[in-house]
mmCIF file of C-alpha atoms in Angstrom:
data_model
loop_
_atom_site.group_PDB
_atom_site.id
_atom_site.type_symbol
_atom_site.label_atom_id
_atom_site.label_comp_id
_atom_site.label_asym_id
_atom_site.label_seq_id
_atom_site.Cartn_x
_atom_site.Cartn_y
_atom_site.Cartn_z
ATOM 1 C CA UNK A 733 10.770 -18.088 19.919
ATOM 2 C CA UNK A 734 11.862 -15.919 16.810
ATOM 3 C CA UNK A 735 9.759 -16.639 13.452
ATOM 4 C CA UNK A 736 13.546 -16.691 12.280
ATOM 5 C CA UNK A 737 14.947 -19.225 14.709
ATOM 6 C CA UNK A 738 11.016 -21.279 14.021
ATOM 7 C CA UNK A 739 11.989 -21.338 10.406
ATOM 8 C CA UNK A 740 15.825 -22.484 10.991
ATOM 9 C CA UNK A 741 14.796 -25.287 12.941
ATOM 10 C CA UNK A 742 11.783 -26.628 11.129
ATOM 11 C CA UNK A 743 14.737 -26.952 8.236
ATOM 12 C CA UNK A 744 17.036 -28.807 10.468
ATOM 13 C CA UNK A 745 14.178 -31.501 11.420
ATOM 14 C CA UNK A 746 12.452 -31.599 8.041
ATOM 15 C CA UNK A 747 15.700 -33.123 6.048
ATOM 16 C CA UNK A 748 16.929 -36.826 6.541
ATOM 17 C CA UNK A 749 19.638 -37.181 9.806
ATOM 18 C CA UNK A 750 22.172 -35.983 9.682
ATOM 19 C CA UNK A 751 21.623 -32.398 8.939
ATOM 20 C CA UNK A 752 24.713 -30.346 7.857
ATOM 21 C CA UNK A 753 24.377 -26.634 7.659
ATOM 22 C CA UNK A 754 26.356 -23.625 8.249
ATOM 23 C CA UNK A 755 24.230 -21.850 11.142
ATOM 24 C CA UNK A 756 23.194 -18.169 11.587
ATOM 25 C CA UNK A 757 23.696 -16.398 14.868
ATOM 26 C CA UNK A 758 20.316 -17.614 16.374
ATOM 27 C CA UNK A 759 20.397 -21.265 15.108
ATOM 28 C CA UNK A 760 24.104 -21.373 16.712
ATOM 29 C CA UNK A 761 23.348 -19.656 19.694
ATOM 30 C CA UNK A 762 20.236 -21.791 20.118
ATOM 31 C CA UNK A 763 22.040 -25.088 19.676
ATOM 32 C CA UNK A 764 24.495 -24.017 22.116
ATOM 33 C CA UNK A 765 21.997 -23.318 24.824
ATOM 34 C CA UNK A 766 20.652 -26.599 24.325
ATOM 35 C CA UNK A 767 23.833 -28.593 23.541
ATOM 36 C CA UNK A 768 22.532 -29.407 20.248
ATOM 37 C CA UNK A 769 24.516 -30.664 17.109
ATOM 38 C CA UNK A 770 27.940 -31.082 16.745
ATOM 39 C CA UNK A 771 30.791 -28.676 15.021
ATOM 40 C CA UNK A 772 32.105 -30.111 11.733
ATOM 41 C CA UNK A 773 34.471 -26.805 10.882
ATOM 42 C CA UNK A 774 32.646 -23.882 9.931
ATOM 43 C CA UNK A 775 29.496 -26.423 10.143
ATOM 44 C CA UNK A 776 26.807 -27.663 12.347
ATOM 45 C CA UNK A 777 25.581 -31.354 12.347
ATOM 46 C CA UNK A 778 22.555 -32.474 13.666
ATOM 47 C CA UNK A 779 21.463 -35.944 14.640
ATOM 48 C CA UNK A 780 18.501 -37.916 14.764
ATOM 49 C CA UNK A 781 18.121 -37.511 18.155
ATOM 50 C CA UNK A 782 18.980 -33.614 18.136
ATOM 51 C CA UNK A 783 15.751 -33.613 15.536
ATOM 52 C CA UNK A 784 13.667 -35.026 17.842
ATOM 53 C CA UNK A 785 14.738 -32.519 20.897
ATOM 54 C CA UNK A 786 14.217 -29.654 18.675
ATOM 55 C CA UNK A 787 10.855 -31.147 18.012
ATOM 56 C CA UNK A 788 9.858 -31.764 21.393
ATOM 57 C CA UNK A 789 11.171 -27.779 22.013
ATOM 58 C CA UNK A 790 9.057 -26.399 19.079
ATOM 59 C CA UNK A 791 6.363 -28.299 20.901
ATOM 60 C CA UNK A 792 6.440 -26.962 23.847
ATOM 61 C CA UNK A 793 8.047 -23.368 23.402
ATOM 62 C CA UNK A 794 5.427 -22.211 20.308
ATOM 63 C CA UNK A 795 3.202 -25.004 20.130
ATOM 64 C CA UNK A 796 4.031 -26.178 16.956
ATOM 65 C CA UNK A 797 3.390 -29.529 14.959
ATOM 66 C CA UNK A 798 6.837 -29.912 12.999
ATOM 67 C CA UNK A 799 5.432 -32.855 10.968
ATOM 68 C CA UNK A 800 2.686 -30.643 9.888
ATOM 69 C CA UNK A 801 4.346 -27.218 9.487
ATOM 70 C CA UNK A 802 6.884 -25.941 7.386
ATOM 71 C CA UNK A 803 8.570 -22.287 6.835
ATOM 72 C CA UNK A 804 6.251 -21.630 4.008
ATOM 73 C CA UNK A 805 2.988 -22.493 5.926
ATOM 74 C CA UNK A 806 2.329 -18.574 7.383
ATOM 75 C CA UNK A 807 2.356 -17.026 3.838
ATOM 76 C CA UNK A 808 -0.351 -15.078 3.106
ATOM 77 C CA UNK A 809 -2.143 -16.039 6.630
ATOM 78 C CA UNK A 810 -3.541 -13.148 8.698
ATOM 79 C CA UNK A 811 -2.465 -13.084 12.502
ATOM 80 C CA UNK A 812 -5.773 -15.322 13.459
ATOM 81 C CA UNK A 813 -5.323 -17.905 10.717
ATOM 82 C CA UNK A 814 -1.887 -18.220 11.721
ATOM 83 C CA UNK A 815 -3.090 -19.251 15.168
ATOM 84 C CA UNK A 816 -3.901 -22.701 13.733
ATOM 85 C CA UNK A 817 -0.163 -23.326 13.105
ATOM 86 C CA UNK A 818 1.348 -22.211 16.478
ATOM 87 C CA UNK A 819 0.994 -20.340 19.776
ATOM 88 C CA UNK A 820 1.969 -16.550 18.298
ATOM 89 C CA UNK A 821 0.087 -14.838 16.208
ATOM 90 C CA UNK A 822 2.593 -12.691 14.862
ATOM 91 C CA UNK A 823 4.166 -16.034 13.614
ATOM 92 C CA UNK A 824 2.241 -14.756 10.689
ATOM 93 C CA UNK A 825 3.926 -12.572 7.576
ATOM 94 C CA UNK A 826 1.084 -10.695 6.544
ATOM 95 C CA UNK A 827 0.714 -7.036 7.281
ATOM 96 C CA UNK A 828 -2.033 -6.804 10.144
ATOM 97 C CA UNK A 829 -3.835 -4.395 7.710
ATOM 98 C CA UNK A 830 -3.501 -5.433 4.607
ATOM 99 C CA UNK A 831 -5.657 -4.911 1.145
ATOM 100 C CA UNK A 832 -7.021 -1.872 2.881
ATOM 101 C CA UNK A 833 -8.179 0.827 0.364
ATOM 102 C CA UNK A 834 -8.567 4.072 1.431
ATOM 103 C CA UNK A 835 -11.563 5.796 -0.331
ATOM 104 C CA UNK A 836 -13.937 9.345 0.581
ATOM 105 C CA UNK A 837 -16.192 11.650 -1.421
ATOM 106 C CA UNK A 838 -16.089 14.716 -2.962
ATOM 107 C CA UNK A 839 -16.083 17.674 -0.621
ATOM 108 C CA UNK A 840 -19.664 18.106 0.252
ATOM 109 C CA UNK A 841 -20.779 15.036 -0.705
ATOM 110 C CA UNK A 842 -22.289 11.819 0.152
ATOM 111 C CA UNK A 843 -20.271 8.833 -0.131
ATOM 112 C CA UNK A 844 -22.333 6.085 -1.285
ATOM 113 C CA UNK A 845 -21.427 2.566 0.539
ATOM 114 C CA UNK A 846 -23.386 -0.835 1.077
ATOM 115 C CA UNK A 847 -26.982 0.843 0.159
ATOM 116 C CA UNK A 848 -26.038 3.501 2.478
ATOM 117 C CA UNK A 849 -25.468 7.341 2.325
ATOM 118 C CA UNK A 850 -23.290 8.629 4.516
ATOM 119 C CA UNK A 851 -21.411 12.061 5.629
ATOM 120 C CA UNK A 852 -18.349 12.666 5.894
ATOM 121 C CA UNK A 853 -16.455 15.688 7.534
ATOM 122 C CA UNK A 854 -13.329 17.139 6.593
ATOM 123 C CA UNK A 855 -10.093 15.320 6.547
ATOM 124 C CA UNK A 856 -12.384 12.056 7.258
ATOM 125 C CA UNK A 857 -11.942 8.719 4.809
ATOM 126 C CA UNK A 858 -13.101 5.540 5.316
ATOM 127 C CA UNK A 859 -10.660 1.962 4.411
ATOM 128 C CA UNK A 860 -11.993 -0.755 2.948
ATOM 129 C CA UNK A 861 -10.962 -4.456 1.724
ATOM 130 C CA UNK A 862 -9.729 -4.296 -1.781
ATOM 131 C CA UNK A 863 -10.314 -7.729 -2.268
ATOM 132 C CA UNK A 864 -14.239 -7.380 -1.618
ATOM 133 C CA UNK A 865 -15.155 -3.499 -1.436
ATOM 134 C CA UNK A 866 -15.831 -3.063 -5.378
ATOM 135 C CA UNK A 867 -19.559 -4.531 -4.932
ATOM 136 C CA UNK A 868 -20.114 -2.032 -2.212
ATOM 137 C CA UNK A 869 -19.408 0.745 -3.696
ATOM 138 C CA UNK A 870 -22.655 2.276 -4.962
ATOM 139 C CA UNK A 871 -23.921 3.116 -8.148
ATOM 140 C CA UNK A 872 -23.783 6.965 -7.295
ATOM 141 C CA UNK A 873 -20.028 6.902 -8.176
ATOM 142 C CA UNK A 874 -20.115 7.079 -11.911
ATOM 143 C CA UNK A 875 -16.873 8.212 -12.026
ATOM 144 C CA UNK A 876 -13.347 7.312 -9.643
ATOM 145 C CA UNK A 877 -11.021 10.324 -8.949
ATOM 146 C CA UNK A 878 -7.534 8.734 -8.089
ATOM 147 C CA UNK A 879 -5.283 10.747 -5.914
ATOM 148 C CA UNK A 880 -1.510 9.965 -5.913
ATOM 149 C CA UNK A 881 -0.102 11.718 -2.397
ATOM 150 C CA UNK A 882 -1.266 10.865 0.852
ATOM 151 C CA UNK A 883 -1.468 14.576 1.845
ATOM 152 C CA UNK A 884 -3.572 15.810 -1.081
ATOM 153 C CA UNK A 885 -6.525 12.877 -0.813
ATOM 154 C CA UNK A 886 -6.897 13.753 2.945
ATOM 155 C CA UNK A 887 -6.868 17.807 2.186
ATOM 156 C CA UNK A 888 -9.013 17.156 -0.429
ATOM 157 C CA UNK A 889 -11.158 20.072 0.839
ATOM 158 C CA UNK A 890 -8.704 22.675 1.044
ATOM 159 C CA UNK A 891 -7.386 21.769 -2.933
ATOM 160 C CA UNK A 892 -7.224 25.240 -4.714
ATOM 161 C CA UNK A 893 -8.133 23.352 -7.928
ATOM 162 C CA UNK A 894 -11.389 22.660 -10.150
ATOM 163 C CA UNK A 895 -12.792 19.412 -9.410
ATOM 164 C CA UNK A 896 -15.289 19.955 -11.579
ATOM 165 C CA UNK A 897 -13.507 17.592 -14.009
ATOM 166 C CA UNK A 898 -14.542 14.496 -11.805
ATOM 167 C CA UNK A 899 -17.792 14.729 -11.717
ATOM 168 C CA UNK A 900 -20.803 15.436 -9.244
ATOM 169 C CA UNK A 901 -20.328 12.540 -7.343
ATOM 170 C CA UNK A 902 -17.040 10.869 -7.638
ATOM 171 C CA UNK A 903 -15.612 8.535 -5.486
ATOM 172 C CA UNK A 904 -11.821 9.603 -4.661
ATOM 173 C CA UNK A 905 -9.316 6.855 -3.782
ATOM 174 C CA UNK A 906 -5.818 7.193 -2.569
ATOM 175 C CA UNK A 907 -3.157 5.483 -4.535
ATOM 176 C CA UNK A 908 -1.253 3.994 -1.625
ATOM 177 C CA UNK A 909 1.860 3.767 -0.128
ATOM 178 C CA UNK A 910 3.805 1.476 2.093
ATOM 179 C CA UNK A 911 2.269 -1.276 4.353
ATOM 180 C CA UNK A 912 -1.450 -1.885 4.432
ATOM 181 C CA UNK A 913 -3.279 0.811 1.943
ATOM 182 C CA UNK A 914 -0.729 -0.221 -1.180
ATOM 183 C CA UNK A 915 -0.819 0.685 -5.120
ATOM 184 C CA UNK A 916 -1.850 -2.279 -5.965
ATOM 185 C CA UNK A 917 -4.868 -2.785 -3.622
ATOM 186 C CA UNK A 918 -6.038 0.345 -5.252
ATOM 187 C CA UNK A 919 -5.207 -0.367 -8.832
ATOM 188 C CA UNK A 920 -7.147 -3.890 -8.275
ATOM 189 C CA UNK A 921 -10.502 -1.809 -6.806
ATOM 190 C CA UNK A 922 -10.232 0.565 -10.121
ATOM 191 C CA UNK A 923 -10.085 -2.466 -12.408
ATOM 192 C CA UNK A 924 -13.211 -4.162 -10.562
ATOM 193 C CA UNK A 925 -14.954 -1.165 -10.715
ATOM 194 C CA UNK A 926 -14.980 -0.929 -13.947
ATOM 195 C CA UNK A 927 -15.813 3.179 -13.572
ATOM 196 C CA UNK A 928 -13.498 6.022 -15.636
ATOM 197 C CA UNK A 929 -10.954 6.678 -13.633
ATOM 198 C CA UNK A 930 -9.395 10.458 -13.183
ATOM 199 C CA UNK A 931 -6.232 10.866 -12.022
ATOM 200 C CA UNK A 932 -4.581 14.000 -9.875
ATOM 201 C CA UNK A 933 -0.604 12.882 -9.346
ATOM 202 C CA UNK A 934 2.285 15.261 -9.286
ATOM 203 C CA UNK A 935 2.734 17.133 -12.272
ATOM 204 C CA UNK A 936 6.669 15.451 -12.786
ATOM 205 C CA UNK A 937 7.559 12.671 -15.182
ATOM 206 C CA UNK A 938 7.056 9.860 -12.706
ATOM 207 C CA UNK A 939 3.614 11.309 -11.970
ATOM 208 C CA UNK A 940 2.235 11.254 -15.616
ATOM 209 C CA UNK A 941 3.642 7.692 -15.919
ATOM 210 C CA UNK A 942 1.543 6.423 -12.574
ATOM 211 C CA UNK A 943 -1.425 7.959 -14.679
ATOM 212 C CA UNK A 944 -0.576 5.963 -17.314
ATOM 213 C CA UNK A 945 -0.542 2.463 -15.330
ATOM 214 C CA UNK A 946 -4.416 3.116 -13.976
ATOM 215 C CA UNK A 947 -7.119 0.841 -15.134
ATOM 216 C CA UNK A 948 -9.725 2.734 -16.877
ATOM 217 C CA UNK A 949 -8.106 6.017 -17.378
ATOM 218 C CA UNK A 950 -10.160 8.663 -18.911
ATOM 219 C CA UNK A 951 -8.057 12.015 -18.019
ATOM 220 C CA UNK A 952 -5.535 13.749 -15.537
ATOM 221 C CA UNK A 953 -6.953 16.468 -13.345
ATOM 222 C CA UNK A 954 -5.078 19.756 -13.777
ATOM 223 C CA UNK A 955 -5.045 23.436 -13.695
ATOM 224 C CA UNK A 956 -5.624 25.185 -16.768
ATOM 225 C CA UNK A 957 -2.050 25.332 -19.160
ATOM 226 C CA UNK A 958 -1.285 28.703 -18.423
ATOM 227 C CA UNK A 959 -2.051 28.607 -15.480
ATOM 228 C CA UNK A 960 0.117 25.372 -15.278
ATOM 229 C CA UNK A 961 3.251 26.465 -17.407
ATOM 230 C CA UNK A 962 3.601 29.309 -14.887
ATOM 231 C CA UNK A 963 3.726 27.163 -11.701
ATOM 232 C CA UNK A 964 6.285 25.046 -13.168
ATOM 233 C CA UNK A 965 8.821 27.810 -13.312
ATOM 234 C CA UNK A 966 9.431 28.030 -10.465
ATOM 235 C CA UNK A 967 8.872 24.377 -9.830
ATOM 236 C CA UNK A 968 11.727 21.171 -9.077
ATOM 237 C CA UNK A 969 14.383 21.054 -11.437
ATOM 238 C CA UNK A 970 16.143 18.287 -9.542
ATOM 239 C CA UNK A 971 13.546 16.150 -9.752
ATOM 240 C CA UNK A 972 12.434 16.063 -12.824
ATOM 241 C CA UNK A 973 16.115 15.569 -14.056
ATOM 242 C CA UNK A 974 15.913 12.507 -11.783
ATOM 243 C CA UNK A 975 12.850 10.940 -13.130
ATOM 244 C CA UNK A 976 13.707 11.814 -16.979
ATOM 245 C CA UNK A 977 15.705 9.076 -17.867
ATOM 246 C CA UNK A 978 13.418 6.589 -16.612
ATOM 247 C CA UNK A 979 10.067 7.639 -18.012
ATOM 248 C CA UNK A 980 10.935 9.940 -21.156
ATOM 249 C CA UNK A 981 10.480 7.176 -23.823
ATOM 250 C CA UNK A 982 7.012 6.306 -22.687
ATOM 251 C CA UNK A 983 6.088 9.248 -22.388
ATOM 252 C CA UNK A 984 7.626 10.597 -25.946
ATOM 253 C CA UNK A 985 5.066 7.756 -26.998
ATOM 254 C CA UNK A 986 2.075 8.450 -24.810
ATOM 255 C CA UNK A 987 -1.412 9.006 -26.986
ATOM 256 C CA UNK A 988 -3.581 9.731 -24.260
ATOM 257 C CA UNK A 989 -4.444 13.267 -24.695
ATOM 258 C CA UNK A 990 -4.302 14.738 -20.998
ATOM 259 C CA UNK A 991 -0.920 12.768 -20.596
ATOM 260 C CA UNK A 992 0.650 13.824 -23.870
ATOM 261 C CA UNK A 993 -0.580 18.040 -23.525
ATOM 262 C CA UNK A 994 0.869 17.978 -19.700
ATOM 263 C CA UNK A 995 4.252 16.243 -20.838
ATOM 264 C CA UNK A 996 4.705 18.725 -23.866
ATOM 265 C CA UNK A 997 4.439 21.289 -20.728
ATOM 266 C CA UNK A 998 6.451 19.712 -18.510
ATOM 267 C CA UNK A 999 9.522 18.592 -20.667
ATOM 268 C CA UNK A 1000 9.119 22.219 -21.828
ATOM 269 C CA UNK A 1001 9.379 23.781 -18.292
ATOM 270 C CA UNK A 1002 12.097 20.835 -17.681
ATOM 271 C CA UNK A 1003 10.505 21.066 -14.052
ATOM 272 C CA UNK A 1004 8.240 19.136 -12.112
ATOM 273 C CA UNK A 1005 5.287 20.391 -9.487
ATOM 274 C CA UNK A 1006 4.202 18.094 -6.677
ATOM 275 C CA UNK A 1007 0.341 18.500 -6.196
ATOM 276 C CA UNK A 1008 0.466 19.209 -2.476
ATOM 277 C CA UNK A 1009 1.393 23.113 -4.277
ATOM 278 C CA UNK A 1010 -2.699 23.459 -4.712
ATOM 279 C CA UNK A 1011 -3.386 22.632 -0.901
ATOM 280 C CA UNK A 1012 -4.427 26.077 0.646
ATOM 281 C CA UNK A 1013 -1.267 26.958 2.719
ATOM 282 C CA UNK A 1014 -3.393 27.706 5.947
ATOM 283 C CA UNK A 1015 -4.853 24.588 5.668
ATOM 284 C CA UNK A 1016 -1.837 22.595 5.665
ATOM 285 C CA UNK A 1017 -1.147 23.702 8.804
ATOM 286 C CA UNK A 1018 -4.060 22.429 10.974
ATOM 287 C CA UNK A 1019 -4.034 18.740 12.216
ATOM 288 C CA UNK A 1020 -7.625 18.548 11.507
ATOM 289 C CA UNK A 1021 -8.146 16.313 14.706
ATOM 290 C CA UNK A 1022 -11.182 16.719 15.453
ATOM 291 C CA UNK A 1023 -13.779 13.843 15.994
ATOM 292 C CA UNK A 1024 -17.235 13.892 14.242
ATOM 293 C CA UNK A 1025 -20.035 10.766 13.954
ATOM 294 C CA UNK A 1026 -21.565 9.697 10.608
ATOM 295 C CA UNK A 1027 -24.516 10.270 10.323
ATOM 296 C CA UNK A 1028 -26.555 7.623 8.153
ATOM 297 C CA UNK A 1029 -29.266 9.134 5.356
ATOM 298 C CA UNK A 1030 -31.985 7.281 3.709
ATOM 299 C CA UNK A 1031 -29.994 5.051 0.816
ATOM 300 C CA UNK A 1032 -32.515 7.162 -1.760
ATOM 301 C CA UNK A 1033 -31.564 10.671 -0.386
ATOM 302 C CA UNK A 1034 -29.250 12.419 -2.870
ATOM 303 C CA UNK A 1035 -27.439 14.194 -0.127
#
């Protein structure tokens, strides 16, 4: 059975006989299989005795307890929780990976995790539970670099930019997108953590506001001004004419000093410049498919 036809019929039984409704394509089709309910006009009506077919046929088709279950009962259940409410385990609503954080160190350095040290190679992250990873991130990560694109956190080695900024050890963490590594799981492990937070979005209107939103913020990793300003000529106009009526106001307002220099240069370029523009254009290129193992070091090593 469909979680949609499930949740149409559990409504049908769990209401007082008899049940008038105006059926979707399933629920009609269903009832029509199984010579179930009646047409009033445009409606359906169900009798007592149609409720307890249906519940003998949830019963038996997806092994589920209809005095015990309702639509609502799979929210926020993972696939083997949802196991305990009926046959399917993708009954359940959940993403199968969800509050997964996606999280690496610097380039050529150790990332510090659960009293262990361990190497990773190029193009190589590791995901985590947002929910419970803060505690296990070690205290070797004074500082969080937060990277907006997907692209630029996994080419982190191949960045023509100074990371200097972030520290020795800093542990970077993708921002998130879309189903299972999300914003939010991210923004939740920067606010446990606790740790300044640096962030490297896209130099465009919508990119200084995202800065603005993290937990923690001490400064936004960028290239030198000049250097900056002379990108952004030849950068987006598009886009940042796009993004400008939504986020000019707050930033007009914004105090914090990286956010307020890099807006004065981007409302002055009127232009915006994604960050994938500092990943080494040989780089981008190369699947980077290779497998490697991780090797473990001595917690006390400093890599």
């Amino acid at each position: 059975m469909e979680k949609a036809l499930i949740d149409a019929l559990l409504r049908v039984v769990q209401q007082p006989a008899p049940v008038r409704l105006r059926p979707g394509k399933t629920l009609a089709a269903f009832a029509r299989d199984y010579n179930l309910g009646r047409a009033r006009g445009a409606q359906l009506e169900f009798s007592a005795a149609d409720q307890q077919q249906i519940r003998g046929l949830l019963q038996a088709r997806a092994g589920i307890d209809a005095d015990r279950v309702t639509p609502q009962s799979w929210l926020g259940l993972s696939r083997a929780e949802s196991l305990g409410l009926g046959a399917d385990e993708k009954f359940s609503r959940a993403p199968v990976r969800r509050d997964r954080v996606a999280v690496k160190p610097l380039p050529g350095r150790p990332l510090h995790l659960d009293g262990e040290v361990l190497r990773l190679p190029p193009r190589c992250h590791v995901e985590l539970d947002g929910r419970r990873c803060a505690g296990l991130i070690g205290p070797g990560h004074e500082r969080v670099l937060l990277i907006e694109n997907w692209e630029a956190f996994d080419a982190l080695d191949a960045l023509r930019l100074d990371l200097s900024a972030a520290g020795a050890d800093a542990l970077v963490v993708w921002r998130g997108g879309g189903e299972g590594c999300r914003s939010d799981h991210a923004l939740a492990l920067l606010a446990a953590l606790g740790r300044p937070v640096l962030a490297f979005v896209d130099y465009d209107p919508a990119g200084l506001l995202i800065a603005l939103t993290l937990p923690h913020l001490a400064g936004v990793l960028a290239p030198p001004g000049a250097e900056l300003a002379e990108r952004l000529r030849g950068g987006l106009r598009e886009r940042y004419l796009e993004q400008l009526p939504q986020c000019a106001a707050t930033l007009d307002a914004a105090v914090q000093p990286d956010v307020a220099r890099l807006w004065r240069l981007i409302r002055s370029a009127g232009r915006a410049l994604p960050q994938e523009a500092f990943i080494e254009p040989e780089h981008t290129a190369q699947a980077g498919t290779a497998q490697a193992s991780l090797p473990r070091l001595p917690a006390s090593s400093d890599g």
